[in-house]
Amino acid sequence: AVLKYLQRNAKQIDVLHLFHLTKETIYYALYFALLNKKGKIYVKMDVYNETLKQDVIYSKKPIFQWTHKKAEKLFFKKITVISAENPTSLTLLKQKFPILQHKAILVTNAVNSSFLKTNFPSINSFEEKENIILSVGRIGAADKNYEMLFNAFVLAKLTGWKLILVGPIEAAFQEKVNQLFIENPTLKTQIELVGNVEDRISLYNYYNRSKLFCLSSPQESFGIAFVEAMYFGNYILGTTGMSSFEYITDNFKHGKWVNPEETNKLTELLREITTNQLLIENNRLQAHHRVVDYFCWEKAINSLLERIYKK
């Protein structure tokens, strides 16, 4: 389907935007370059740091792997620019593929500051914020590890704090929560499963109300929700498998992480942070300014635009 689309439309495409280093990406790019000699090609890696430390396996069959690696070399010559989401992955990308030394750049994920400034001229003050631990994602999905956050919150037994989970909910996870409420009815006032929120302003209102934001996924290449949360002054909690966490938090100034298998450590961290209101208060504006300075689209894509439109 993609090749047919390119066959029909390649000459009308100024910039072909592709994701990930896969054999599909390679051949889509090469086909486009064949059809449109003047077209530009941009590849967004969206990759875990650990993946860049491993060999790229396009095929388990040696002859096909050899063929794809030959195509890869030509692909690297044809692309205009390729980006990574954090400085570590950028360094690893250049080390792994020296041919990309002058084509690889940093392009973080980011927020739409124009939309945010229009709809939220100011973020809530510390006094206006509530004792809420927020998480936004696919609630209960296997790759998001929400059981860890849920169990850690229950074990922490936090007085005066609430856990709010926003996003589509897996049926099995909902059943688990329902059973817990039957066994411990008092938790109904402390745990709220909102469900999916498509309206962006309504979603951001949750960020604006909360003080802490947590994702417990075993892996994330970036985690755009962290940036959204920090824009609204949240202190963030994550796991060691999150490739961009150190960069987003400015070397842990705005958050902490734990091993994704250590629920007890997350329990301890929740207790530690929720009893340190001064830390949360001092973080509010600092985290907000971190996002304004580094993770808004008009700044994040400057280097990309320069590469694409340079003469």
Short mmCIF file of C-alpha atoms in Angstrom, two decimals:
data_model
loop_
_atom_site.label_atom_id
_atom_site.label_comp_id
_atom_site.label_asym_id
_atom_site.label_seq_id
_atom_site.Cartn_x
_atom_site.Cartn_y
_atom_site.Cartn_z
CA ALA A 1 0.00 0.00 0.00
CA VAL A 2 2.82 2.41 0.87
CA LEU A 3 4.76 1.65 -2.30
CA LYS A 4 1.63 2.18 -4.41
CA TYR A 5 0.99 5.48 -2.64
CA LEU A 6 4.56 6.60 -3.31
CA GLN A 7 4.28 5.54 -6.93
CA ARG A 8 1.24 7.78 -7.38
CA ASN A 9 2.30 10.73 -5.21
CA ALA A 10 6.10 10.84 -4.85
CA LYS A 11 6.55 13.85 -7.11
CA GLN A 12 4.09 15.89 -4.99
CA ILE A 13 5.92 15.11 -1.74
CA ASP A 14 8.53 17.65 -0.66
CA VAL A 15 9.61 15.82 2.51
CA LEU A 16 9.02 12.13 3.20
CA HIS A 17 8.85 11.55 6.96
CA LEU A 18 9.60 7.99 8.11
CA PHE A 19 9.89 6.36 11.53
CA HIS A 20 12.36 3.79 12.90
CA LEU A 21 15.30 2.04 11.25
CA THR A 22 13.60 -0.97 9.67
CA LYS A 23 13.92 -2.65 6.31
CA GLU A 24 10.54 -1.17 5.37
CA THR A 25 11.84 2.33 6.10
CA ILE A 26 14.95 1.64 4.02
CA TYR A 27 13.08 0.50 0.93
CA TYR A 28 10.35 3.15 1.18
CA ALA A 29 13.07 5.80 1.28
CA LEU A 30 15.04 4.32 -1.61
CA TYR A 31 11.92 4.00 -3.75
CA PHE A 32 10.95 7.59 -3.00
CA ALA A 33 14.47 8.80 -3.84
CA LEU A 34 14.23 6.98 -7.17
CA LEU A 35 10.90 8.61 -8.02
CA ASN A 36 11.64 12.12 -6.71
CA LYS A 37 15.23 13.24 -7.13
CA LYS A 38 14.57 16.59 -5.42
CA GLY A 39 12.59 15.21 -2.49
CA LYS A 40 13.95 15.31 1.06
CA ILE A 41 13.85 12.34 3.44
CA TYR A 42 13.59 12.68 7.22
CA VAL A 43 13.82 9.68 9.54
CA LYS A 44 12.79 9.92 13.19
CA MET A 45 14.42 7.06 15.08
CA ASP A 46 12.09 6.91 18.12
CA VAL A 47 14.38 4.28 19.62
CA TYR A 48 15.44 2.98 23.03
CA ASN A 49 19.04 3.75 23.96
CA GLU A 50 19.67 0.05 24.61
CA THR A 51 18.54 -0.86 21.09
CA LEU A 52 21.32 1.30 19.64
CA LYS A 53 23.86 -0.81 21.52
CA GLN A 54 22.69 -3.95 19.70
CA ASP A 55 23.19 -5.21 16.16
CA VAL A 56 20.47 -4.33 13.68
CA ILE A 57 18.90 -7.59 12.50
CA TYR A 58 16.83 -7.13 9.36
CA SER A 59 16.57 -10.87 8.66
CA LYS A 60 17.60 -14.12 10.33
CA LYS A 61 18.68 -15.47 6.95
CA PRO A 62 22.32 -14.44 6.22
CA ILE A 63 21.80 -13.76 2.52
CA PHE A 64 18.84 -11.47 3.20
CA GLN A 65 20.65 -9.77 6.08
CA TRP A 66 23.61 -9.09 3.77
CA THR A 67 21.28 -7.68 1.11
CA HIS A 68 19.48 -5.41 3.58
CA LYS A 69 22.78 -4.14 5.03
CA LYS A 70 23.92 -3.19 1.51
CA ALA A 71 20.65 -1.34 1.03
CA GLU A 72 21.16 0.32 4.41
CA LYS A 73 24.40 1.94 3.23
CA LEU A 74 22.68 3.42 0.19
CA PHE A 75 19.76 4.50 2.39
CA PHE A 76 22.09 6.44 4.69
CA LYS A 77 23.50 8.27 1.68
CA LYS A 78 20.07 9.17 0.33
CA ILE A 79 18.40 10.49 3.48
CA THR A 80 18.53 14.21 4.25
CA VAL A 81 18.44 14.05 8.03
CA ILE A 82 17.86 11.54 10.82
CA SER A 83 17.01 12.40 14.42
CA ALA A 84 17.21 10.89 17.90
CA GLU A 85 15.14 11.92 20.93
CA ASN A 86 17.85 12.49 23.55
CA PRO A 87 21.59 13.33 23.60
CA THR A 88 22.61 9.81 24.64
CA SER A 89 20.76 8.16 21.77
CA LEU A 90 22.19 10.75 19.38
CA THR A 91 25.73 9.90 20.49
CA LEU A 92 25.05 6.17 20.22
CA LEU A 93 23.54 6.62 16.75
CA LYS A 94 26.62 8.46 15.48
CA GLN A 95 28.96 5.91 17.04
CA LYS A 96 27.05 3.01 15.53
CA PHE A 97 26.82 4.56 12.07
CA PRO A 98 29.75 6.98 11.47
CA ILE A 99 28.30 7.78 8.04
CA LEU A 100 25.54 9.67 9.91
CA GLN A 101 27.97 11.95 11.74
CA HIS A 102 26.76 15.00 9.83
CA LYS A 103 23.19 13.88 9.21
CA ALA A 104 22.08 12.91 12.71
CA ILE A 105 20.58 15.61 14.93
CA LEU A 106 18.68 15.94 18.19
CA VAL A 107 14.91 16.42 17.85
CA THR A 108 13.07 15.82 21.09
CA ASN A 109 9.37 15.22 21.38
CA ALA A 110 7.61 18.36 22.54
CA VAL A 111 4.39 20.20 23.36
CA ASN A 112 2.42 22.79 21.42
CA SER A 113 3.20 25.91 23.41
CA SER A 114 0.84 28.10 21.36
CA PHE A 115 -2.09 25.86 22.28
CA LEU A 116 -1.02 25.74 25.91
CA LYS A 117 -0.51 29.49 26.24
CA THR A 118 -3.88 30.17 24.64
CA ASN A 119 -5.85 27.76 26.80
CA PHE A 120 -3.76 27.98 29.97
CA PRO A 121 -2.34 31.54 30.24
CA SER A 122 -0.98 30.53 33.64
CA ILE A 123 -0.54 27.19 35.38
CA ASN A 124 -2.05 26.48 38.78
CA SER A 125 -0.17 27.78 41.79
CA PHE A 126 1.06 25.30 44.38
CA GLU A 127 -1.88 26.23 46.58
CA GLU A 128 -4.33 25.57 43.73
CA LYS A 129 -2.89 22.16 43.02
CA GLU A 130 -4.27 19.05 44.71
CA ASN A 131 -2.63 16.04 46.33
CA ILE A 132 -3.01 13.97 43.19
CA ILE A 133 -0.68 11.37 41.67
CA LEU A 134 -1.60 11.32 37.99
CA SER A 135 -0.83 8.83 35.23
CA VAL A 136 -1.95 9.03 31.61
CA GLY A 137 -1.75 6.13 29.17
CA ARG A 138 -3.28 2.82 28.16
CA ILE A 139 -4.39 1.71 31.60
CA GLY A 140 -3.70 -1.97 32.20
CA ALA A 141 -1.88 -2.61 28.90
CA ALA A 142 0.81 -5.26 29.37
CA ASP A 143 3.64 -3.05 28.10
CA LYS A 144 2.69 -0.17 30.42
CA ASN A 145 3.09 -2.06 33.72
CA TYR A 146 0.27 -0.23 35.52
CA GLU A 147 0.04 -3.01 38.08
CA MET A 148 3.30 -1.71 39.55
CA LEU A 149 1.99 1.82 40.11
CA PHE A 150 -1.38 0.59 41.31
CA ASN A 151 0.11 -1.88 43.80
CA ALA A 152 2.71 0.62 45.01
CA PHE A 153 0.02 3.21 45.71
CA VAL A 154 -2.10 0.71 47.66
CA LEU A 155 0.92 -0.45 49.68
CA ALA A 156 2.03 3.13 50.40
CA LYS A 157 -1.21 3.91 52.28
CA LEU A 158 -0.87 7.62 51.64
CA THR A 159 -3.01 9.88 53.79
CA GLY A 160 -4.75 12.67 51.91
CA TRP A 161 -3.51 11.64 48.45
CA LYS A 162 -5.40 10.36 45.43
CA LEU A 163 -4.32 8.28 42.42
CA ILE A 164 -5.99 9.27 39.14
CA LEU A 165 -5.48 7.13 36.02
CA VAL A 166 -6.53 8.64 32.69
CA GLY A 167 -6.77 6.64 29.48
CA PRO A 168 -8.51 3.66 27.88
CA ILE A 169 -8.83 0.85 30.44
CA GLU A 170 -8.17 -2.84 29.82
CA ALA A 171 -11.08 -5.00 31.01
CA ALA A 172 -8.87 -7.24 33.17
CA PHE A 173 -7.40 -4.23 34.96
CA GLN A 174 -10.85 -2.78 35.60
CA GLU A 175 -11.92 -6.11 37.11
CA LYS A 176 -8.89 -6.08 39.40
CA VAL A 177 -9.75 -2.59 40.62
CA ASN A 178 -13.41 -3.53 41.13
CA GLN A 179 -12.38 -6.53 43.22
CA LEU A 180 -10.06 -4.37 45.31
CA PHE A 181 -12.88 -1.92 45.99
CA ILE A 182 -15.05 -4.80 47.18
CA GLU A 183 -12.31 -5.96 49.55
CA ASN A 184 -11.36 -2.44 50.65
CA PRO A 185 -14.22 0.06 50.04
CA THR A 186 -12.26 2.99 51.53
CA LEU A 187 -9.95 2.94 48.49
CA LYS A 188 -12.84 4.15 46.31
CA THR A 189 -12.17 7.67 47.56
CA GLN A 190 -8.44 7.40 46.80
CA ILE A 191 -8.34 5.76 43.36
CA GLU A 192 -10.12 7.12 40.29
CA LEU A 193 -10.14 5.50 36.84
CA VAL A 194 -11.30 8.25 34.50
CA GLY A 195 -11.23 6.37 31.20
CA ASN A 196 -10.29 7.85 27.85
CA VAL A 197 -10.21 11.66 27.57
CA GLU A 198 -9.96 12.84 23.97
CA ASP A 199 -10.47 16.55 24.56
CA ARG A 200 -7.01 18.04 25.01
CA ILE A 201 -8.10 20.85 27.34
CA SER A 202 -9.94 18.43 29.61
CA LEU A 203 -6.87 16.19 29.69
CA TYR A 204 -4.54 19.07 30.52
CA ASN A 205 -6.82 20.11 33.36
CA TYR A 206 -5.85 16.87 35.10
CA TYR A 207 -2.16 17.75 34.71
CA ASN A 208 -2.87 21.22 36.04
CA ARG A 209 -4.59 19.86 39.16
CA SER A 210 -1.98 17.23 40.06
CA LYS A 211 1.33 17.51 41.91
CA LEU A 212 2.98 14.22 40.92
CA PHE A 213 3.00 12.33 37.66
CA CYS A 214 4.09 8.71 37.33
CA LEU A 215 4.66 6.22 34.51
CA SER A 216 5.79 2.70 35.40
CA SER A 217 6.43 1.33 31.90
CA PRO A 218 9.46 -0.98 31.65
CA GLN A 219 10.61 0.99 28.59
CA GLU A 220 9.90 4.30 26.87
CA SER A 221 12.00 5.91 24.14
CA PHE A 222 10.80 9.32 25.29
CA GLY A 223 7.54 9.63 27.22
CA ILE A 224 5.77 12.76 25.94
CA ALA A 225 3.40 12.64 28.91
CA PHE A 226 6.35 13.49 31.18
CA VAL A 227 6.89 16.73 29.29
CA GLU A 228 3.19 17.58 29.42
CA ALA A 229 3.18 16.91 33.16
CA MET A 230 6.27 19.04 33.79
CA TYR A 231 4.77 21.93 31.82
CA PHE A 232 2.10 22.05 34.51
CA GLY A 233 4.68 21.87 37.28
CA ASN A 234 4.44 18.20 38.20
CA TYR A 235 7.29 16.30 39.83
CA ILE A 236 7.70 13.12 37.79
CA LEU A 237 8.43 9.49 38.65
CA GLY A 238 9.56 6.89 36.11
CA THR A 239 11.62 3.74 35.63
CA THR A 240 15.20 3.00 34.68
CA GLY A 241 14.09 1.68 31.28
CA MET A 242 13.04 5.14 30.11
CA SER A 243 15.71 6.30 27.67
CA SER A 244 15.05 10.04 27.87
CA PHE A 245 14.21 10.36 31.57
CA GLU A 246 17.58 11.80 32.61
CA TYR A 247 17.47 14.40 29.84
CA ILE A 248 13.84 15.37 30.44
CA THR A 249 14.41 15.81 34.18
CA ASP A 250 17.75 17.60 33.72
CA ASN A 251 19.69 14.83 35.47
CA PHE A 252 16.93 14.09 38.01
CA LYS A 253 16.32 17.68 39.14
CA HIS A 254 12.62 17.28 38.37
CA GLY A 255 12.03 13.59 39.04
CA LYS A 256 13.27 10.22 40.22
CA TRP A 257 13.17 6.69 38.87
CA VAL A 258 13.13 3.10 40.09
CA ASN A 259 13.73 -0.31 38.56
CA PRO A 260 10.50 -1.38 36.78
CA GLU A 261 10.45 -4.65 38.72
CA GLU A 262 10.83 -3.14 42.19
CA THR A 263 7.35 -2.25 43.38
CA ASN A 264 8.57 -1.83 46.96
CA LYS A 265 11.05 0.84 45.85
CA LEU A 266 8.25 2.76 44.12
CA THR A 267 6.17 2.43 47.29
CA GLU A 268 9.02 3.96 49.29
CA LEU A 269 9.47 6.71 46.70
CA LEU A 270 5.79 7.63 46.80
CA ARG A 271 5.97 7.96 50.58
CA GLU A 272 9.16 10.00 50.36
CA ILE A 273 7.94 12.49 47.75
CA THR A 274 4.39 12.95 49.06
CA THR A 275 5.74 13.92 52.48
CA ASN A 276 8.10 16.49 50.95
CA GLN A 277 5.75 19.30 49.93
CA LEU A 278 8.65 21.77 49.80
CA LEU A 279 10.31 19.70 47.06
CA ILE A 280 7.07 19.62 45.08
CA GLU A 281 6.52 23.36 45.54
CA ASN A 282 10.06 24.32 44.53
CA ASN A 283 9.87 22.04 41.50
CA ARG A 284 6.68 23.58 40.07
CA LEU A 285 8.05 26.60 38.20
CA GLN A 286 11.47 25.07 37.56
CA ALA A 287 9.92 22.08 35.78
CA HIS A 288 7.62 24.38 33.82
CA HIS A 289 10.53 26.51 32.61
CA ARG A 290 12.52 23.39 31.69
CA VAL A 291 9.77 22.47 29.23
CA VAL A 292 9.38 26.02 27.92
CA ASP A 293 13.13 26.21 27.27
CA TYR A 294 13.72 22.76 25.77
CA PHE A 295 10.54 20.88 24.91
CA CYS A 296 8.26 23.19 22.91
CA TRP A 297 7.89 22.40 19.22
CA GLU A 298 8.92 25.82 17.91
CA LYS A 299 12.34 25.31 19.53
CA ALA A 300 12.62 21.52 19.20
CA ILE A 301 12.36 21.54 15.40
CA ASN A 302 14.64 24.48 14.63
CA SER A 303 17.62 22.30 13.71
CA LEU A 304 15.38 20.01 11.66
CA LEU A 305 13.98 22.90 9.63
CA GLU A 306 17.49 24.22 9.03
CA ARG A 307 18.60 20.86 7.63
CA ILE A 308 15.55 20.39 5.44
CA TYR A 309 15.40 23.89 4.00
CA LYS A 310 19.07 24.78 3.77
CA LYS A 311 20.17 25.68 0.25
#
